[in-house]
C-alpha cells in the first residue's frame, strides 16, 4: 500500500507540473493498483475507482495544452 501511495503522490506532482512523462507514469500507477487488487491488499472495486480517476486526470491534463494552443 505504501508503494501505491508514493506512486500516486508522484503522479499528482507530475500532473500539477504537466510533466510530459505523465502518460508513462499513468501506466505504472494503474499497474500497481491492479497488483494490489490481485493480492487482496485493496478491494478490486476501490482499485478500479482509483484507476478511473487517475486516467481521467491524466486525460484532462494531457489534453489541456492542446486545447489552449488551438484556441489561439
Coordinates of C-alpha atoms in Angstrom, one line a residue, residues 1-13 25 28-33 36 41-43 46 49-50 54:
X1 CA 0.0 0.0 0.0
X2 CA 2.9 2.4 0.8
X3 CA 4.3 1.9 -2.7
X4 CA 0.9 2.7 -4.3
X5 CA 0.6 5.9 -2.2
X6 CA 4.1 7.0 -3.1
X7 CA 3.4 6.4 -6.8
X8 CA 0.1 8.3 -6.5
X9 CA 1.9 11.3 -5.0
X10 CA 4.4 11.2 -7.8
X11 CA 1.6 11.1 -10.3
X12 CA -0.2 14.1 -8.6
X13 CA 3.0 16.1 -8.7
X25 CA 3.5 7.2 -15.1
X28 CA 2.9 2.4 -13.8
X29 CA 0.4 3.6 -11.2
X30 CA -2.5 1.7 -12.8
X31 CA -0.4 -1.5 -12.8
X32 CA 0.4 -1.0 -9.1
X33 CA -3.3 -0.7 -8.3
X36 CA -2.7 -4.6 -5.1
X41 CA -4.3 -5.5 -0.4
X42 CA -7.2 -3.3 -1.6
X43 CA -10.7 -4.2 -2.9
X46 CA -11.6 0.5 -5.0
X49 CA -12.2 3.6 -9.0
X50 CA -8.7 4.9 -8.3
X54 CA -6.2 8.5 -12.4

